[in-house]
Amino acid sequence: VIFAIGHGHGAAPLAYKCFRAWMRVADRKTVCACCGGGVRSASARMDADVAAMDKKAERRRIMGQDKYKRGGRPFDGEIHNSVTKKMSAAFKGELVEQMKQSEARDVIKGEGGRQVRFRLAQEYGFCWGVDRSIELAWAARDAYPDKVMHITNELIHNPAVNEMLEDMDVKFIEKTEQGKRFDTVEDGEVVILPAFGASLEEMQLLDSKGVTVVDTTCPWVSKVWTTVDKYTKAERTTVMHGKWQHEESIATASMAGNYIIVKDMAEAEEIAAYIMQEPGCLTDEELLEKYKNAISVGFDPKKHLRRIGIANQTTMYKKETQAIGRLLEKAMVTRYGPEKATENFAAFDTICDATQVRQDAITDMTLGDDAADLEMILVVGGWDSSNTGHLLEIPVHHGKVAYHINKASCIKEDNTITHRNVDGTVETTTDFLPLDRAITIGVTSGASTPDSVVQEVLERVVLLKTLAPDAQ
């Protein structure tokens, strides 16, 4: 039996540390599982006192320590200046730069039947948050050249960037069926938190170790945490538009009080039907079973869906988030009356600016005045990148041919392209590129995609056109 004596905000964290210490002694395997797979991981089922802690205060306590590195430039200025120059050299793309400088945002390569015109979306590629995250991770490696360094997840959803970190000898913490192998992290080592953030349980576990933490969490993700803090304080349940297994949603859920995560409009409609108690709606038992991986511990739909607040994974499709908010607001008004609308429902815009402007740009490319000229659109970015996936959905929804590829090697010398579909499946399309005539191709990329990766993709297309045997 462990007793943690104290009161106020400090008592729950102390109890949690005692609980973790006992877990390490009692069951090493359980500690490995503590911050692993889904939202409802083993560590989430902690004591009621721990679960009820002021999570915002706990975050601030952890982040306020000298061993916790965060913010714009936590290391020596010369290190950051040097990293900025190295990033510029590593991630630039010549063809991309030419399109950016062109008034029409295009570039033409080849002549006659071998000609290809690339047209770049007005907003695309690296966002400020991703750029910042990479700089912090790279600067950490330069600041601690002799220390063992780990990262709790992919830094961002881009294979080229994560491979770069591996080349820098940054060790990705192993994931197993039981969870992440934090037992491989030793005192005195350095641990990087990715752009998506880390769960509060992970932050507490690392705090209990003698490690230096480098936090590269995107400020837009932190903004969502502030929103769910407000909901918790107001005794609202957070209804999050996101994917429950996504790293960002896991982190945000860990900062919330009561929550439920819905991935799309279809699931939101189920929750709205339950709120209004429409005929044929899910029963309590059915709702709890279906959403068992996407709800807080002890979730009671009758109680916790009376006062709600909308939040989201920052990379979701903004129009869908807004539509979900309107749907659930209408459900609350229908059930409890318009006079209680503000009491029972709240919503804040937590879609990041970078996600929004890239979605607007691909919409304009798909539906704008020059859209008819585009024979296809190449969407470049990680296959597990949520924001890139939504960039694919927009043109496909409007009937445009679009291919989501994660690297240049998806385009083969035999004129095949291996690409991710909207439903997440990956397939290979043959003869995707017309080799006997000129073509105009739209180009965009996800917020975690370097220009250098886009450059490699465009070079592949140019090579195919150049070597075409029957071009006129």
Tab-separated table of C-alpha atoms in Angstrom:
chain	number	residue	atom	x	y	z
A	1	VAL	CA	0.000	0.000	0.000
A	2	ILE	CA	1.304	3.465	-0.938
A	3	PHE	CA	0.299	6.612	0.931
A	4	ALA	CA	0.971	10.042	-0.644
A	5	ILE	CA	0.380	12.715	1.997
A	6	GLY	CA	-0.474	16.221	0.827
A	7	HIS	CA	-3.187	18.436	-0.531
A	8	GLY	CA	-3.825	20.731	-3.498
A	9	HIS	CA	-2.405	20.308	-6.991
A	10	GLY	CA	0.787	18.699	-5.755
A	11	ALA	CA	-0.851	15.697	-4.116
A	12	ALA	CA	-2.117	13.940	-7.223
A	13	PRO	CA	1.211	14.152	-9.086
A	14	LEU	CA	2.941	12.789	-5.967
A	15	ALA	CA	0.493	9.897	-5.829
A	16	TYR	CA	1.076	9.262	-9.510
A	17	LYS	CA	4.872	9.149	-9.028
A	18	CYS	CA	4.471	6.704	-6.146
A	19	PHE	CA	2.161	4.598	-8.309
A	20	ARG	CA	4.724	4.594	-11.128
A	21	ALA	CA	7.544	3.651	-8.763
A	22	TRP	CA	5.522	0.703	-7.505
A	23	MET	CA	4.677	-0.306	-11.086
A	24	ARG	CA	8.367	-0.355	-12.036
A	25	VAL	CA	9.098	-2.699	-9.154
A	26	ALA	CA	5.991	-4.835	-9.527
A	27	ASP	CA	5.678	-5.238	-13.242
A	28	ARG	CA	8.242	-3.879	-15.689
A	29	LYS	CA	6.091	-4.975	-18.603
A	30	THR	CA	3.182	-2.843	-17.413
A	31	VAL	CA	5.357	0.268	-17.345
A	32	CYS	CA	6.328	-0.413	-20.965
A	33	ALA	CA	2.629	-0.389	-21.739
A	34	CYS	CA	1.947	2.782	-19.786
A	35	CYS	CA	1.916	5.234	-22.643
A	36	GLY	CA	1.545	2.941	-25.572
A	37	GLY	CA	-1.180	2.195	-28.054
A	38	GLY	CA	-4.658	3.669	-27.861
A	39	VAL	CA	-6.267	6.442	-25.880
A	40	ARG	CA	-7.527	3.955	-23.333
A	41	SER	CA	-4.067	2.549	-22.592
A	42	ALA	CA	-3.266	0.755	-19.370
A	43	SER	CA	-1.901	3.882	-17.712
A	44	ALA	CA	-5.170	5.758	-18.235
A	45	ARG	CA	-6.799	3.530	-15.650
A	46	MET	CA	-5.158	5.239	-12.713
A	47	ASP	CA	-6.551	6.147	-9.292
A	48	ALA	CA	-9.521	8.512	-9.257
A	49	ASP	CA	-7.517	11.146	-7.366
A	50	VAL	CA	-4.816	11.082	-10.030
A	51	ALA	CA	-7.350	11.290	-12.858
A	52	ALA	CA	-8.931	14.311	-11.180
A	53	MET	CA	-5.698	16.308	-10.970
A	54	ASP	CA	-5.471	19.768	-12.486
A	55	LYS	CA	-3.882	18.683	-15.735
A	56	LYS	CA	-3.032	22.202	-16.835
A	57	ALA	CA	-1.168	22.841	-13.591
A	58	GLU	CA	0.610	19.511	-13.927
A	59	ARG	CA	1.741	20.363	-17.472
A	60	ARG	CA	3.059	23.701	-16.292
A	61	ARG	CA	4.925	22.084	-13.428
A	62	ILE	CA	6.669	19.644	-15.754
A	63	MET	CA	7.403	22.243	-18.438
A	64	GLY	CA	8.776	24.729	-15.936
A	65	GLN	CA	11.824	22.652	-15.017
A	66	ASP	CA	15.349	23.355	-16.286
A	67	LYS	CA	15.603	19.872	-17.797
A	68	TYR	CA	12.582	20.606	-19.995
A	69	LYS	CA	13.582	22.411	-23.207
A	70	ARG	CA	10.840	24.157	-25.163
A	71	GLY	CA	10.027	27.414	-26.910
A	72	GLY	CA	11.531	29.038	-29.974
A	73	ARG	CA	15.272	28.852	-29.225
A	74	PRO	CA	16.084	26.932	-26.046
A	75	PHE	CA	19.699	26.296	-27.088
A	76	ASP	CA	22.653	28.519	-27.894
A	77	GLY	CA	21.848	31.025	-30.652
A	78	GLU	CA	24.762	29.873	-32.792
A	79	ILE	CA	23.389	26.343	-32.802
A	80	HIS	CA	20.000	27.535	-34.028
A	81	ASN	CA	21.548	29.790	-36.680
A	82	SER	CA	23.652	26.917	-37.941
A	83	VAL	CA	20.660	24.546	-38.053
A	84	THR	CA	18.585	27.087	-39.971
A	85	LYS	CA	21.246	27.225	-42.694
A	86	LYS	CA	21.544	23.442	-42.837
A	87	MET	CA	17.783	23.029	-43.118
A	88	SER	CA	17.636	25.523	-45.971
A	89	ALA	CA	20.285	23.573	-47.868
A	90	ALA	CA	18.792	20.153	-47.116
A	91	PHE	CA	15.152	20.873	-47.926
A	92	LYS	CA	15.213	23.262	-50.884
A	93	GLY	CA	13.845	22.294	-54.313
A	94	GLU	CA	14.926	24.096	-57.477
A	95	LEU	CA	11.787	23.434	-59.528
A	96	VAL	CA	9.581	24.314	-56.571
A	97	GLU	CA	11.457	27.584	-56.136
A	98	GLN	CA	10.991	28.399	-59.833
A	99	MET	CA	7.235	27.859	-59.519
A	100	LYS	CA	7.072	30.048	-56.425
A	101	GLN	CA	8.827	32.865	-58.271
A	102	SER	CA	6.614	32.561	-61.363
A	103	GLU	CA	3.561	34.828	-61.569
A	104	ALA	CA	1.503	31.852	-62.775
A	105	ARG	CA	3.184	29.595	-60.210
A	106	ASP	CA	4.154	27.161	-62.920
A	107	VAL	CA	7.203	25.799	-64.706
A	108	ILE	CA	7.490	24.049	-68.085
A	109	LYS	CA	9.946	21.273	-68.839
A	110	GLY	CA	10.436	19.645	-72.254
A	111	GLU	CA	8.918	20.373	-75.645
A	112	GLY	CA	6.204	18.967	-77.900
A	113	GLY	CA	4.785	15.670	-76.714
A	114	ARG	CA	7.420	15.493	-73.990
A	115	GLN	CA	6.332	18.774	-72.440
A	116	VAL	CA	5.040	18.842	-68.872
A	117	ARG	CA	3.783	21.934	-67.113
A	118	PHE	CA	3.731	21.823	-63.304
A	119	ARG	CA	1.440	24.253	-61.488
A	120	LEU	CA	1.989	24.787	-57.762
A	121	ALA	CA	-0.833	25.425	-55.299
A	122	GLN	CA	-0.815	28.884	-53.713
A	123	GLU	CA	-0.211	27.353	-50.278
A	124	TYR	CA	1.567	24.044	-49.846
A	125	GLY	CA	4.329	22.225	-47.985
A	126	PHE	CA	6.152	22.946	-44.754
A	127	CYS	CA	4.182	24.936	-42.208
A	128	TRP	CA	5.727	27.048	-39.494
A	129	GLY	CA	5.002	24.466	-36.778
A	130	VAL	CA	6.724	21.642	-38.677
A	131	ASP	CA	9.683	23.861	-39.564
A	132	ARG	CA	10.008	24.771	-35.885
A	133	SER	CA	9.751	21.149	-34.781
A	134	ILE	CA	12.521	20.020	-37.134
A	135	GLU	CA	14.752	22.910	-36.085
A	136	LEU	CA	14.335	22.059	-32.394
A	137	ALA	CA	15.086	18.358	-32.938
A	138	TRP	CA	18.117	19.098	-35.123
A	139	ALA	CA	19.371	21.730	-32.676
A	140	ALA	CA	18.997	19.245	-29.827
A	141	ARG	CA	21.207	16.771	-31.682
A	142	ASP	CA	23.845	19.496	-32.183
A	143	ALA	CA	23.524	20.698	-28.578
A	144	TYR	CA	23.962	17.186	-27.144
A	145	PRO	CA	26.285	15.476	-29.662
A	146	ASP	CA	27.543	12.849	-27.219
A	147	LYS	CA	24.280	11.940	-25.496
A	148	VAL	CA	21.989	9.055	-26.309
A	149	MET	CA	18.872	10.603	-27.819
A	150	HIS	CA	15.386	9.133	-28.218
A	151	ILE	CA	12.140	10.299	-29.775
A	152	THR	CA	8.747	9.085	-28.586
A	153	ASN	CA	7.207	8.893	-32.060
A	154	GLU	CA	7.775	10.035	-35.618
A	155	LEU	CA	8.760	13.712	-35.409
A	156	ILE	CA	6.358	14.483	-38.235
A	157	HIS	CA	4.560	12.277	-40.745
A	158	ASN	CA	7.209	12.377	-43.443
A	159	PRO	CA	9.535	9.457	-44.129
A	160	ALA	CA	12.418	11.610	-45.421
A	161	VAL	CA	12.579	13.712	-42.263
A	162	ASN	CA	12.315	10.698	-39.957
A	163	GLU	CA	15.040	8.893	-41.905
A	164	MET	CA	17.195	11.988	-41.480
A	165	LEU	CA	16.778	11.741	-37.698
A	166	GLU	CA	17.701	8.071	-37.789
A	167	ASP	CA	20.874	9.044	-39.653
A	168	MET	CA	21.609	11.445	-36.781
A	169	ASP	CA	21.415	8.463	-34.400
A	170	VAL	CA	18.137	9.532	-32.846
A	171	LYS	CA	16.530	6.339	-31.540
A	172	PHE	CA	12.805	5.854	-32.121
A	173	ILE	CA	11.267	4.319	-29.008
A	174	GLU	CA	10.033	0.867	-29.912
A	175	LYS	CA	6.303	0.214	-30.021
A	176	THR	CA	5.005	-3.206	-29.020
A	177	GLU	CA	1.561	-4.673	-28.441
A	178	GLN	CA	1.998	-3.754	-24.781
A	179	GLY	CA	2.981	-0.162	-25.540
A	180	LYS	CA	6.127	1.876	-25.952
A	181	ARG	CA	9.414	0.569	-24.541
A	182	PHE	CA	10.263	3.468	-22.238
A	183	ASP	CA	12.342	1.050	-20.171
A	184	THR	CA	15.080	1.534	-22.791
A	185	VAL	CA	15.466	5.188	-21.757
A	186	GLU	CA	18.175	5.689	-19.125
A	187	ASP	CA	19.009	8.532	-16.738
A	188	GLY	CA	21.062	11.279	-18.341
A	189	GLU	CA	19.718	10.676	-21.852
A	190	VAL	CA	17.678	13.045	-24.030
A	191	VAL	CA	14.099	12.463	-25.204
A	192	ILE	CA	12.415	14.431	-28.010
A	193	LEU	CA	8.642	14.906	-28.027
A	194	PRO	CA	7.259	15.136	-31.597
A	195	ALA	CA	5.254	17.885	-33.284
A	196	PHE	CA	2.000	16.058	-32.411
A	197	GLY	CA	2.767	16.359	-28.706
A	198	ALA	CA	2.885	13.631	-26.095
A	199	SER	CA	0.312	12.379	-23.638
A	200	LEU	CA	0.325	13.713	-20.096
A	201	GLU	CA	1.131	10.180	-18.906
A	202	GLU	CA	4.231	10.117	-21.114
A	203	MET	CA	5.277	13.547	-19.856
A	204	GLN	CA	4.882	12.404	-16.254
A	205	LEU	CA	6.799	9.197	-16.865
A	206	LEU	CA	9.702	11.083	-18.447
A	207	ASP	CA	9.574	13.605	-15.600
A	208	SER	CA	10.125	10.744	-13.159
A	209	LYS	CA	13.316	9.808	-15.024
A	210	GLY	CA	16.536	11.792	-14.973
A	211	VAL	CA	16.314	12.772	-18.645
A	212	THR	CA	16.360	16.004	-20.599
A	213	VAL	CA	13.152	16.512	-22.579
A	214	VAL	CA	13.098	18.518	-25.812
A	215	ASP	CA	9.486	19.438	-26.546
A	216	THR	CA	8.798	20.199	-30.232
A	217	THR	CA	4.988	20.199	-29.886
A	218	CYS	CA	3.340	22.484	-32.429
A	219	PRO	CA	1.832	25.569	-30.737
A	220	TRP	CA	-1.439	24.912	-32.586
A	221	VAL	CA	-1.693	21.564	-30.800
A	222	SER	CA	-1.037	23.324	-27.489
A	223	LYS	CA	-3.859	25.722	-28.375
A	224	VAL	CA	-6.266	22.773	-28.521
A	225	TRP	CA	-5.057	21.671	-25.084
A	226	THR	CA	-5.918	25.129	-23.748
A	227	THR	CA	-9.404	24.749	-25.206
A	228	VAL	CA	-10.041	21.373	-23.564
A	229	ASP	CA	-8.717	22.859	-20.304
A	230	LYS	CA	-11.549	25.407	-20.534
A	231	TYR	CA	-14.092	22.693	-21.196
A	232	THR	CA	-12.905	20.691	-18.219
A	233	LYS	CA	-13.065	23.740	-15.959
A	234	ALA	CA	-16.607	24.445	-17.184
A	235	GLU	CA	-17.564	20.798	-16.604
A	236	ARG	CA	-18.120	20.196	-20.296
A	237	THR	CA	-17.340	16.970	-22.124
A	238	THR	CA	-14.920	17.440	-25.004
A	239	VAL	CA	-16.253	16.095	-28.279
A	240	MET	CA	-13.168	15.846	-30.461
A	241	HIS	CA	-13.221	15.541	-34.238
A	242	GLY	CA	-10.251	13.299	-34.889
A	243	LYS	CA	-8.911	9.795	-35.143
A	244	TRP	CA	-8.659	8.162	-31.739
A	245	GLN	CA	-5.473	6.257	-32.622
A	246	HIS	CA	-3.656	9.328	-34.002
A	247	GLU	CA	-0.781	10.575	-31.818
A	248	GLU	CA	-2.213	14.074	-31.589
A	249	SER	CA	-5.648	12.866	-30.515
A	250	ILE	CA	-4.073	10.590	-27.913
A	251	ALA	CA	-2.138	13.548	-26.499
A	252	THR	CA	-5.129	15.892	-26.508
A	253	ALA	CA	-7.424	13.292	-24.955
A	254	SER	CA	-4.942	12.847	-22.113
A	255	MET	CA	-5.223	16.574	-21.353
A	256	ALA	CA	-9.037	16.507	-21.286
A	257	GLY	CA	-11.452	15.580	-18.540
A	258	ASN	CA	-14.357	13.654	-20.014
A	259	TYR	CA	-14.202	13.179	-23.789
A	260	ILE	CA	-15.437	11.278	-26.814
A	261	ILE	CA	-13.689	11.235	-30.200
A	262	VAL	CA	-15.631	11.095	-33.479
A	263	LYS	CA	-13.750	10.595	-36.739
A	264	ASP	CA	-16.327	11.845	-39.251
A	265	MET	CA	-19.831	13.113	-39.878
A	266	ALA	CA	-21.321	9.617	-39.785
A	267	GLU	CA	-20.130	9.093	-36.207
A	268	ALA	CA	-21.206	12.633	-35.248
A	269	GLU	CA	-24.689	11.833	-36.557
A	270	GLU	CA	-24.795	8.785	-34.253
A	271	ILE	CA	-23.908	10.951	-31.254
A	272	ALA	CA	-26.447	13.602	-32.287
A	273	ALA	CA	-29.146	10.940	-32.593
A	274	TYR	CA	-28.268	9.678	-29.108
A	275	ILE	CA	-28.398	13.190	-27.641
A	276	MET	CA	-31.868	13.717	-29.143
A	277	GLN	CA	-32.876	10.146	-28.224
A	278	GLU	CA	-34.204	9.541	-31.711
A	279	PRO	CA	-35.928	6.210	-32.408
A	280	GLY	CA	-33.343	3.560	-33.274
A	281	CYS	CA	-30.413	5.496	-31.781
A	282	LEU	CA	-27.606	3.656	-30.059
A	283	THR	CA	-28.341	2.367	-26.580
A	284	ASP	CA	-25.932	3.233	-23.774
A	285	GLU	CA	-24.355	-0.197	-24.049
A	286	GLU	CA	-24.026	0.011	-27.839
A	287	LEU	CA	-22.458	3.469	-27.701
A	288	LEU	CA	-19.971	2.452	-25.024
A	289	GLU	CA	-18.996	-0.661	-26.963
A	290	LYS	CA	-18.610	1.071	-30.318
A	291	TYR	CA	-16.589	3.976	-28.913
A	292	LYS	CA	-14.704	2.039	-26.252
A	293	ASN	CA	-11.332	3.152	-27.652
A	294	ALA	CA	-12.446	6.755	-28.076
A	295	ILE	CA	-13.933	7.727	-24.706
A	296	SER	CA	-12.606	8.718	-21.309
A	297	VAL	CA	-12.488	6.254	-18.426
A	298	GLY	CA	-15.854	6.061	-16.697
A	299	PHE	CA	-17.676	7.718	-19.576
A	300	ASP	CA	-21.436	7.820	-18.982
A	301	PRO	CA	-23.288	8.974	-22.122
A	302	LYS	CA	-26.433	9.986	-20.227
A	303	LYS	CA	-24.381	12.244	-17.962
A	304	HIS	CA	-21.477	13.323	-20.109
A	305	LEU	CA	-23.358	14.269	-23.275
A	306	ARG	CA	-25.509	16.904	-21.562
A	307	ARG	CA	-22.879	19.686	-21.715
A	308	ILE	CA	-20.350	19.503	-24.525
A	309	GLY	CA	-17.610	21.497	-26.210
A	310	ILE	CA	-16.155	20.906	-29.691
A	311	ALA	CA	-12.423	20.520	-30.333
A	312	ASN	CA	-10.454	18.772	-33.022
A	313	GLN	CA	-7.274	17.174	-34.167
A	314	THR	CA	-5.673	20.198	-35.841
A	315	THR	CA	-5.150	18.460	-39.192
A	316	MET	CA	-8.759	17.448	-39.839
A	317	TYR	CA	-10.839	18.801	-42.710
A	318	LYS	CA	-12.086	22.170	-41.462
A	319	LYS	CA	-15.441	22.147	-43.259
A	320	GLU	CA	-16.268	18.766	-41.734
A	321	THR	CA	-15.324	19.984	-38.237
A	322	GLN	CA	-17.588	23.004	-38.676
A	323	ALA	CA	-20.430	20.831	-39.966
A	324	ILE	CA	-20.048	18.477	-36.983
A	325	GLY	CA	-20.201	21.469	-34.640
A	326	ARG	CA	-23.402	22.773	-36.236
A	327	LEU	CA	-24.975	19.308	-36.122
A	328	LEU	CA	-24.234	18.792	-32.426
A	329	GLU	CA	-25.318	22.326	-31.531
A	330	LYS	CA	-28.658	21.671	-33.254
A	331	ALA	CA	-28.983	18.375	-31.385
A	332	MET	CA	-28.447	20.110	-28.030
A	333	VAL	CA	-31.003	22.814	-28.894
A	334	THR	CA	-33.520	20.189	-30.018
A	335	ARG	CA	-33.084	18.180	-26.818
A	336	TYR	CA	-32.784	20.930	-24.205
A	337	GLY	CA	-34.232	24.026	-25.852
A	338	PRO	CA	-32.692	27.211	-27.324
A	339	GLU	CA	-32.680	28.984	-23.964
A	340	LYS	CA	-29.985	26.561	-22.773
A	341	ALA	CA	-27.918	26.562	-25.956
A	342	THR	CA	-24.941	28.479	-24.577
A	343	GLU	CA	-25.043	26.494	-21.347
A	344	ASN	CA	-24.985	23.109	-23.066
A	345	PHE	CA	-22.801	23.788	-26.108
A	346	ALA	CA	-19.522	25.575	-26.865
A	347	ALA	CA	-17.139	25.601	-29.813
A	348	PHE	CA	-13.765	27.192	-30.544
A	349	ASP	CA	-11.931	27.191	-33.865
A	350	THR	CA	-8.922	24.953	-33.268
A	351	ILE	CA	-8.071	24.048	-36.878
A	352	CYS	CA	-4.572	25.387	-37.471
A	353	ASP	CA	-4.112	28.173	-40.032
A	354	ALA	CA	-1.651	26.113	-42.078
A	355	THR	CA	-4.145	23.281	-42.496
A	356	GLN	CA	-6.904	25.677	-43.478
A	357	VAL	CA	-4.963	27.656	-46.103
A	358	ARG	CA	-3.633	24.482	-47.744
A	359	GLN	CA	-7.156	23.092	-47.961
A	360	ASP	CA	-8.371	26.398	-49.423
A	361	ALA	CA	-5.531	26.382	-51.965
A	362	ILE	CA	-6.224	22.864	-53.238
A	363	THR	CA	-9.931	23.738	-53.416
A	364	ASP	CA	-9.071	26.733	-55.584
A	365	MET	CA	-6.792	24.603	-57.754
A	366	THR	CA	-9.594	22.059	-58.177
A	367	LEU	CA	-12.453	24.484	-58.845
A	368	GLY	CA	-10.725	27.687	-60.023
A	369	ASP	CA	-10.622	29.234	-63.482
A	370	ASP	CA	-7.599	27.189	-64.563
A	371	ALA	CA	-8.839	23.884	-63.166
A	372	ALA	CA	-9.900	22.552	-66.559
A	373	ASP	CA	-6.274	22.616	-67.752
A	374	LEU	CA	-5.155	20.179	-65.059
A	375	GLU	CA	-5.128	16.556	-66.129
A	376	MET	CA	-4.107	15.331	-62.710
A	377	ILE	CA	-2.930	16.557	-59.316
A	378	LEU	CA	0.041	15.133	-57.419
A	379	VAL	CA	-0.356	15.314	-53.634
A	380	VAL	CA	2.991	14.681	-51.956
A	381	GLY	CA	3.278	13.743	-48.289
A	382	GLY	CA	3.410	10.921	-45.779
A	383	TRP	CA	0.727	8.263	-46.175
A	384	ASP	CA	0.027	8.472	-42.445
A	385	SER	CA	-0.206	12.279	-42.598
A	386	SER	CA	-3.752	13.338	-41.774
A	387	ASN	CA	-3.438	16.819	-43.263
A	388	THR	CA	-2.034	15.417	-46.540
A	389	GLY	CA	-4.835	12.867	-46.733
A	390	HIS	CA	-7.400	15.651	-46.595
A	391	LEU	CA	-5.627	17.437	-49.449
A	392	LEU	CA	-6.313	14.317	-51.524
A	393	GLU	CA	-9.982	14.152	-50.534
A	394	ILE	CA	-10.838	17.577	-51.952
A	395	PRO	CA	-9.934	17.026	-55.635
A	396	VAL	CA	-11.153	13.421	-55.602
A	397	HIS	CA	-14.486	14.557	-54.168
A	398	HIS	CA	-14.839	16.957	-57.109
A	399	GLY	CA	-13.985	14.332	-59.718
A	400	LYS	CA	-10.351	15.220	-60.364
A	401	VAL	CA	-7.684	12.579	-60.882
A	402	ALA	CA	-5.274	12.907	-57.959
A	403	TYR	CA	-2.465	10.714	-56.662
A	404	HIS	CA	-1.190	10.835	-53.070
A	405	ILE	CA	2.416	9.613	-52.976
A	406	ASN	CA	4.845	9.748	-50.073
A	407	LYS	CA	8.148	9.697	-51.949
A	408	ALA	CA	9.599	9.857	-55.457
A	409	SER	CA	10.163	6.110	-55.627
A	410	CYS	CA	6.376	5.659	-55.873
A	411	ILE	CA	6.804	6.617	-59.531
A	412	LYS	CA	8.515	3.793	-61.429
A	413	GLU	CA	10.388	3.653	-64.712
A	414	ASP	CA	7.601	1.491	-66.218
A	415	ASN	CA	5.153	4.431	-65.845
A	416	THR	CA	3.344	3.052	-62.832
A	417	ILE	CA	2.521	5.024	-59.710
A	418	THR	CA	1.892	3.541	-56.273
A	419	HIS	CA	-0.445	5.824	-54.368
A	420	ARG	CA	-2.732	6.038	-51.358
A	421	ASN	CA	-6.486	6.260	-51.931
A	422	VAL	CA	-8.948	8.306	-49.895
A	423	ASP	CA	-10.010	5.189	-47.976
A	424	GLY	CA	-6.410	4.546	-46.919
A	425	THR	CA	-5.729	1.650	-49.244
A	426	VAL	CA	-2.592	1.699	-51.383
A	427	GLU	CA	-2.690	0.639	-55.013
A	428	THR	CA	-0.541	0.790	-58.141
A	429	THR	CA	-1.894	2.409	-61.301
A	430	THR	CA	-0.323	1.581	-64.664
A	431	ASP	CA	0.338	4.063	-67.486
A	432	PHE	CA	-0.652	6.945	-65.238
A	433	LEU	CA	1.319	9.515	-67.238
A	434	PRO	CA	0.518	10.176	-70.936
A	435	LEU	CA	3.865	9.932	-72.711
A	436	ASP	CA	2.764	10.907	-76.211
A	437	ARG	CA	1.446	14.419	-75.581
A	438	ALA	CA	1.914	17.487	-73.417
A	439	ILE	CA	0.292	17.516	-69.979
A	440	THR	CA	-0.383	19.986	-67.162
A	441	ILE	CA	-0.087	18.644	-63.596
A	442	GLY	CA	-1.167	20.352	-60.393
A	443	VAL	CA	1.207	20.007	-57.434
A	444	THR	CA	0.646	20.357	-53.725
A	445	SER	CA	2.203	18.857	-50.609
A	446	GLY	CA	1.339	18.305	-46.977
A	447	ALA	CA	2.457	20.529	-44.137
A	448	SER	CA	5.207	18.071	-43.180
A	449	THR	CA	6.690	17.651	-46.662
A	450	PRO	CA	10.026	19.306	-47.569
A	451	ASP	CA	10.407	20.978	-50.958
A	452	SER	CA	13.291	18.601	-51.637
A	453	VAL	CA	10.874	15.639	-51.643
A	454	VAL	CA	8.535	17.434	-54.051
A	455	GLN	CA	11.578	18.205	-56.228
A	456	GLU	CA	12.478	14.509	-56.429
A	457	VAL	CA	8.907	13.644	-57.448
A	458	LEU	CA	8.865	16.243	-60.220
A	459	GLU	CA	12.249	15.067	-61.479
A	460	ARG	CA	10.820	11.546	-61.817
A	461	VAL	CA	7.955	12.816	-63.943
A	462	VAL	CA	10.295	14.881	-66.134
A	463	LEU	CA	12.548	11.848	-66.610
A	464	LEU	CA	9.620	9.678	-67.729
A	465	LYS	CA	8.545	12.303	-70.249
A	466	THR	CA	12.097	12.850	-71.492
A	467	LEU	CA	12.686	9.161	-72.134
A	468	ALA	CA	9.321	8.541	-73.738
A	469	PRO	CA	10.008	6.641	-76.983
A	470	ASP	CA	6.930	7.704	-78.932
A	471	ALA	CA	6.529	11.355	-77.927
A	472	GLN	CA	5.734	13.625	-80.906
